[in-house]
């Protein structure tokens, strides 16, 4: 699978049908998802690896990991209404590519903060903390307990804070990727229309891991 094909397949997946504002449900744009998944693939962090998609939403990041040959993906989200949509999106990806993905997908409905299962990689676009203060930091702290490599999306305004939180947990940035997301008005206070927001996706690595 090429990066371009990956981006096309991810662009065909369905978005949140009724996004829940309180849970900060917004989809990662398919181009951004393909960029960071391809980076993980090139660093050999996906093939035959156990991946956790924390705050999985409609499953775009985890489905991309399955398409790039992850051994198993845990899709973790607190919203039970997403189960059918994640399954439907996996089926769409299977039909478009002819790959079998479902047996490697494990959908877990639970609060991300209570998760204890370890994995090789956590990949996440968590809530940004606009509705529930510090949830972005809580997700990052949790991810650092679960795997030695993390890809995580945050608002660029939090770059310093996110980097220092990661450092406290023993993680250093390997690389970062800059994007502009057009967020819905529900995600940005006092905005009527879709609003461009600067986003950073970090690749952090546990610096004491081999
Ligand atoms: N990762 C998806 C969705 C991002 S939106 C994507 O890239 O498209 C953030 C997701 O986090 C939503 O699906 C929301 O339901 C979920 N979420 C919010 N709080 C959560 C919590 N405490 N535990 C698990 N999931 C949570």
PDB file of N, CA, C and O in Angstrom, residues 37-81:
ATOM      1  N   UNK A  37       0.686   8.250  10.068  1.00  0.00           N
ATOM      2  CA  UNK A  37       0.707   6.783   9.994  1.00  0.00           C
ATOM      3  C   UNK A  37       1.841   6.315   9.088  1.00  0.00           C
ATOM      4  O   UNK A  37       2.523   5.333   9.379  1.00  0.00           O
ATOM      5  N   UNK A  38       2.049   7.053   7.988  1.00  0.00           N
ATOM      6  CA  UNK A  38       3.126   6.670   7.076  1.00  0.00           C
ATOM      7  C   UNK A  38       4.485   6.843   7.765  1.00  0.00           C
ATOM      8  O   UNK A  38       5.385   6.017   7.606  1.00  0.00           O
ATOM      9  N   UNK A  39       4.625   7.894   8.562  1.00  0.00           N
ATOM     10  CA  UNK A  39       5.865   8.092   9.310  1.00  0.00           C
ATOM     11  C   UNK A  39       6.118   6.910  10.254  1.00  0.00           C
ATOM     12  O   UNK A  39       7.226   6.379  10.321  1.00  0.00           O
ATOM     13  N   UNK A  40       5.067   6.478  10.960  1.00  0.00           N
ATOM     14  CA  UNK A  40       5.202   5.336  11.878  1.00  0.00           C
ATOM     15  C   UNK A  40       5.573   4.071  11.103  1.00  0.00           C
ATOM     16  O   UNK A  40       6.414   3.278  11.535  1.00  0.00           O
ATOM     17  N   UNK A  41       4.944   3.907   9.945  1.00  0.00           N
ATOM     18  CA  UNK A  41       5.230   2.752   9.086  1.00  0.00           C
ATOM     19  C   UNK A  41       6.702   2.752   8.660  1.00  0.00           C
ATOM     20  O   UNK A  41       7.394   1.726   8.762  1.00  0.00           O
ATOM     21  N   UNK A  42       7.197   3.927   8.228  1.00  0.00           N
ATOM     22  CA  UNK A  42       8.590   4.019   7.763  1.00  0.00           C
ATOM     23  C   UNK A  42       9.577   3.780   8.911  1.00  0.00           C
ATOM     24  O   UNK A  42      10.709   3.357   8.682  1.00  0.00           O
ATOM     25  N   UNK A  43       9.166   4.065  10.141  1.00  0.00           N
ATOM     26  CA  UNK A  43      10.023   3.829  11.311  1.00  0.00           C
ATOM     27  C   UNK A  43       9.822   2.413  11.862  1.00  0.00           C
ATOM     28  O   UNK A  43      10.287   2.109  12.967  1.00  0.00           O
ATOM     29  N   UNK A  44       9.090   1.585  11.134  1.00  0.00           N
ATOM     30  CA  UNK A  44       8.857   0.182  11.526  1.00  0.00           C
ATOM     31  C   UNK A  44       8.107   0.056  12.862  1.00  0.00           C
ATOM     32  O   UNK A  44       8.349  -0.866  13.637  1.00  0.00           O
ATOM     33  N   UNK A  45       7.216   1.017  13.122  1.00  0.00           N
ATOM     34  CA  UNK A  45       6.465   1.000  14.389  1.00  0.00           C
ATOM     35  C   UNK A  45       5.070   0.405  14.227  1.00  0.00           C
ATOM     36  O   UNK A  45       4.302   0.374  15.196  1.00  0.00           O
ATOM     37  N   UNK A  46       4.728  -0.070  13.022  1.00  0.00           N
ATOM     38  CA  UNK A  46       3.381  -0.626  12.810  1.00  0.00           C
ATOM     39  C   UNK A  46       3.387  -2.111  12.443  1.00  0.00           C
ATOM     40  O   UNK A  46       2.575  -2.876  12.977  1.00  0.00           O
ATOM     41  N   UNK A  47       4.264  -2.527  11.574  1.00  0.00           N
ATOM     42  CA  UNK A  47       4.240  -3.909  11.100  1.00  0.00           C
ATOM     43  C   UNK A  47       4.342  -4.889  12.274  1.00  0.00           C
ATOM     44  O   UNK A  47       5.293  -4.829  13.054  1.00  0.00           O
ATOM     45  N   UNK A  48       3.304  -5.739  12.409  1.00  0.00           N
ATOM     46  CA  UNK A  48       3.271  -6.779  13.441  1.00  0.00           C
ATOM     47  C   UNK A  48       3.252  -6.221  14.879  1.00  0.00           C
ATOM     48  O   UNK A  48       3.603  -6.919  15.823  1.00  0.00           O
ATOM     49  N   UNK A  49       2.855  -4.962  15.040  1.00  0.00           N
ATOM     50  CA  UNK A  49       2.856  -4.341  16.372  1.00  0.00           C
ATOM     51  C   UNK A  49       1.440  -4.274  16.959  1.00  0.00           C
ATOM     52  O   UNK A  49       0.452  -4.230  16.233  1.00  0.00           O
ATOM     53  N   UNK A  50       1.399  -4.223  18.281  1.00  0.00           N
ATOM     54  CA  UNK A  50       0.142  -4.006  19.006  1.00  0.00           C
ATOM     55  C   UNK A  50      -0.020  -2.491  19.217  1.00  0.00           C
ATOM     56  O   UNK A  50       0.833  -1.861  19.837  1.00  0.00           O
ATOM     57  N   UNK A  51      -1.096  -1.950  18.682  1.00  0.00           N
ATOM     58  CA  UNK A  51      -1.316  -0.497  18.673  1.00  0.00           C
ATOM     59  C   UNK A  51      -2.587  -0.170  19.461  1.00  0.00           C
ATOM     60  O   UNK A  51      -3.584  -0.899  19.358  1.00  0.00           O
ATOM     61  N   UNK A  52      -2.551   0.912  20.221  1.00  0.00           N
ATOM     62  CA  UNK A  52      -3.770   1.414  20.874  1.00  0.00           C
ATOM     63  C   UNK A  52      -4.143   2.748  20.235  1.00  0.00           C
ATOM     64  O   UNK A  52      -3.297   3.649  20.137  1.00  0.00           O
ATOM     65  N   UNK A  53      -5.398   2.850  19.783  1.00  0.00           N
ATOM     66  CA  UNK A  53      -5.940   4.130  19.292  1.00  0.00           C
ATOM     67  C   UNK A  53      -6.794   4.667  20.448  1.00  0.00           C
ATOM     68  O   UNK A  53      -7.902   4.200  20.698  1.00  0.00           O
ATOM     69  N   UNK A  54      -6.234   5.649  21.166  1.00  0.00           N
ATOM     70  CA  UNK A  54      -6.862   6.137  22.406  1.00  0.00           C
ATOM     71  C   UNK A  54      -7.788   7.320  22.092  1.00  0.00           C
ATOM     72  O   UNK A  54      -7.330   8.338  21.577  1.00  0.00           O
ATOM     73  N   UNK A  55      -9.087   7.158  22.412  1.00  0.00           N
ATOM     74  CA  UNK A  55     -10.080   8.152  21.990  1.00  0.00           C
ATOM     75  C   UNK A  55     -10.304   7.963  20.494  1.00  0.00           C
ATOM     76  O   UNK A  55     -10.110   8.876  19.692  1.00  0.00           O
ATOM     77  N   UNK A  56     -10.684   6.746  20.115  1.00  0.00           N
ATOM     78  CA  UNK A  56     -10.626   6.309  18.703  1.00  0.00           C
ATOM     79  C   UNK A  56     -11.643   6.993  17.807  1.00  0.00           C
ATOM     80  O   UNK A  56     -11.455   7.031  16.591  1.00  0.00           O
ATOM     81  N   UNK A  57     -12.731   7.515  18.378  1.00  0.00           N
ATOM     82  CA  UNK A  57     -13.742   8.181  17.551  1.00  0.00           C
ATOM     83  C   UNK A  57     -14.305   7.230  16.509  1.00  0.00           C
ATOM     84  O   UNK A  57     -14.749   6.132  16.821  1.00  0.00           O
ATOM     85  N   UNK A  58     -14.239   7.635  15.236  1.00  0.00           N
ATOM     86  CA  UNK A  58     -14.756   6.801  14.150  1.00  0.00           C
ATOM     87  C   UNK A  58     -13.692   5.829  13.639  1.00  0.00           C
ATOM     88  O   UNK A  58     -13.935   5.104  12.677  1.00  0.00           O
ATOM     89  N   UNK A  59     -12.508   5.857  14.244  1.00  0.00           N
ATOM     90  CA  UNK A  59     -11.519   4.800  14.028  1.00  0.00           C
ATOM     91  C   UNK A  59     -10.468   5.068  12.968  1.00  0.00           C
ATOM     92  O   UNK A  59      -9.676   4.176  12.642  1.00  0.00           O
ATOM     93  N   UNK A  60     -10.399   6.289  12.458  1.00  0.00           N
ATOM     94  CA  UNK A  60      -9.511   6.543  11.308  1.00  0.00           C
ATOM     95  C   UNK A  60      -8.053   6.175  11.586  1.00  0.00           C
ATOM     96  O   UNK A  60      -7.397   5.546  10.744  1.00  0.00           O
ATOM     97  N   UNK A  61      -7.537   6.512  12.773  1.00  0.00           N
ATOM     98  CA  UNK A  61      -6.111   6.260  13.043  1.00  0.00           C
ATOM     99  C   UNK A  61      -5.847   4.755  13.188  1.00  0.00           C
ATOM    100  O   UNK A  61      -4.902   4.215  12.617  1.00  0.00           O
ATOM    101  N   UNK A  62      -6.721   4.086  13.934  1.00  0.00           N
ATOM    102  CA  UNK A  62      -6.552   2.635  14.138  1.00  0.00           C
ATOM    103  C   UNK A  62      -6.741   1.855  12.847  1.00  0.00           C
ATOM    104  O   UNK A  62      -6.027   0.872  12.597  1.00  0.00           O
ATOM    105  N   UNK A  63      -7.678   2.283  12.013  1.00  0.00           N
ATOM    106  CA  UNK A  63      -7.904   1.593  10.735  1.00  0.00           C
ATOM    107  C   UNK A  63      -6.673   1.757   9.833  1.00  0.00           C
ATOM    108  O   UNK A  63      -6.220   0.801   9.198  1.00  0.00           O
ATOM    109  N   UNK A  64      -6.093   2.957   9.841  1.00  0.00           N
ATOM    110  CA  UNK A  64      -4.853   3.166   9.088  1.00  0.00           C
ATOM    111  C   UNK A  64      -3.748   2.242   9.587  1.00  0.00           C
ATOM    112  O   UNK A  64      -2.983   1.675   8.795  1.00  0.00           O
ATOM    113  N   UNK A  65      -3.663   2.059  10.910  1.00  0.00           N
ATOM    114  CA  UNK A  65      -2.641   1.162  11.477  1.00  0.00           C
ATOM    115  C   UNK A  65      -2.890  -0.279  11.022  1.00  0.00           C
ATOM    116  O   UNK A  65      -1.946  -1.006  10.689  1.00  0.00           O
ATOM    117  N   UNK A  66      -4.153  -0.697  10.967  1.00  0.00           N
ATOM    118  CA  UNK A  66      -4.476  -2.052  10.480  1.00  0.00           C
ATOM    119  C   UNK A  66      -4.087  -2.205   9.009  1.00  0.00           C
ATOM    120  O   UNK A  66      -3.549  -3.240   8.602  1.00  0.00           O
ATOM    121  N   UNK A  67      -4.354  -1.160   8.213  1.00  0.00           N
ATOM    122  CA  UNK A  67      -4.014  -1.213   6.782  1.00  0.00           C
ATOM    123  C   UNK A  67      -2.501  -1.323   6.579  1.00  0.00           C
ATOM    124  O   UNK A  67      -2.040  -1.853   5.574  1.00  0.00           O
ATOM    125  N   UNK A  68      -1.736  -0.796   7.551  1.00  0.00           N
ATOM    126  CA  UNK A  68      -0.265  -0.855   7.457  1.00  0.00           C
ATOM    127  C   UNK A  68       0.268  -2.014   8.309  1.00  0.00           C
ATOM    128  O   UNK A  68       1.376  -1.956   8.833  1.00  0.00           O
ATOM    129  N   UNK A  69      -0.561  -3.041   8.476  1.00  0.00           N
ATOM    130  CA  UNK A  69      -0.143  -4.354   8.985  1.00  0.00           C
ATOM    131  C   UNK A  69       0.140  -4.454  10.481  1.00  0.00           C
ATOM    132  O   UNK A  69       0.958  -5.286  10.904  1.00  0.00           O
ATOM    133  N   UNK A  70      -0.529  -3.611  11.286  1.00  0.00           N
ATOM    134  CA  UNK A  70      -0.431  -3.817  12.737  1.00  0.00           C
ATOM    135  C   UNK A  70      -0.984  -5.210  13.073  1.00  0.00           C
ATOM    136  O   UNK A  70      -1.910  -5.694  12.426  1.00  0.00           O
ATOM    137  N   UNK A  71      -0.393  -5.824  14.106  1.00  0.00           N
ATOM    138  CA  UNK A  71      -0.831  -7.166  14.532  1.00  0.00           C
ATOM    139  C   UNK A  71      -2.221  -7.101  15.153  1.00  0.00           C
ATOM    140  O   UNK A  71      -3.060  -7.959  14.947  1.00  0.00           O
ATOM    141  N   UNK A  72      -2.442  -6.034  15.938  1.00  0.00           N
ATOM    142  CA  UNK A  72      -3.708  -5.876  16.651  1.00  0.00           C
ATOM    143  C   UNK A  72      -3.898  -4.390  16.956  1.00  0.00           C
ATOM    144  O   UNK A  72      -2.919  -3.711  17.285  1.00  0.00           O
ATOM    145  N   UNK A  73      -5.126  -3.903  16.842  1.00  0.00           N
ATOM    146  CA  UNK A  73      -5.401  -2.513  17.237  1.00  0.00           C
ATOM    147  C   UNK A  73      -6.548  -2.502  18.247  1.00  0.00           C
ATOM    148  O   UNK A  73      -7.622  -3.059  17.997  1.00  0.00           O
ATOM    149  N   UNK A  74      -6.310  -1.898  19.407  1.00  0.00           N
ATOM    150  CA  UNK A  74      -7.373  -1.638  20.378  1.00  0.00           C
ATOM    151  C   UNK A  74      -7.941  -0.254  20.083  1.00  0.00           C
ATOM    152  O   UNK A  74      -7.209   0.738  20.157  1.00  0.00           O
ATOM    153  N   UNK A  75      -9.228  -0.199  19.741  1.00  0.00           N
ATOM    154  CA  UNK A  75      -9.925   1.076  19.523  1.00  0.00           C
ATOM    155  C   UNK A  75     -10.609   1.412  20.843  1.00  0.00           C
ATOM    156  O   UNK A  75     -11.571   0.747  21.230  1.00  0.00           O
ATOM    157  N   UNK A  76     -10.123   2.415  21.554  1.00  0.00           N
ATOM    158  CA  UNK A  76     -10.657   2.726  22.879  1.00  0.00           C
ATOM    159  C   UNK A  76     -11.417   4.048  22.832  1.00  0.00           C
ATOM    160  O   UNK A  76     -10.843   5.088  22.468  1.00  0.00           O
ATOM    161  N   UNK A  77     -12.689   4.011  23.179  1.00  0.00           N
ATOM    162  CA  UNK A  77     -13.469   5.256  23.261  1.00  0.00           C
ATOM    163  C   UNK A  77     -14.527   5.081  24.338  1.00  0.00           C
ATOM    164  O   UNK A  77     -15.004   3.976  24.591  1.00  0.00           O
ATOM    165  N   UNK A  78     -14.905   6.187  24.949  1.00  0.00           N
ATOM    166  CA  UNK A  78     -15.865   6.154  26.046  1.00  0.00           C
ATOM    167  C   UNK A  78     -17.309   6.113  25.510  1.00  0.00           C
ATOM    168  O   UNK A  78     -18.238   5.780  26.253  1.00  0.00           O
ATOM    169  N   UNK A  79     -17.501   6.414  24.232  1.00  0.00           N
ATOM    170  CA  UNK A  79     -18.845   6.564  23.660  1.00  0.00           C
ATOM    171  C   UNK A  79     -19.309   5.269  22.978  1.00  0.00           C
ATOM    172  O   UNK A  79     -18.822   4.925  21.900  1.00  0.00           O
ATOM    173  N   UNK A  80     -20.270   4.587  23.613  1.00  0.00           N
ATOM    174  CA  UNK A  80     -20.716   3.294  23.076  1.00  0.00           C
ATOM    175  C   UNK A  80     -21.430   3.429  21.732  1.00  0.00           C
ATOM    176  O   UNK A  80     -21.501   2.471  20.958  1.00  0.00           O
ATOM    177  N   UNK A  81     -21.932   4.622  21.434  1.00  0.00           N
ATOM    178  CA  UNK A  81     -22.618   4.825  20.147  1.00  0.00           C
ATOM    179  C   UNK A  81     -21.665   4.693  18.953  1.00  0.00           C
ATOM    180  O   UNK A  81     -22.105   4.674  17.807  1.00  0.00           O
TER     181      UNK A  81
END
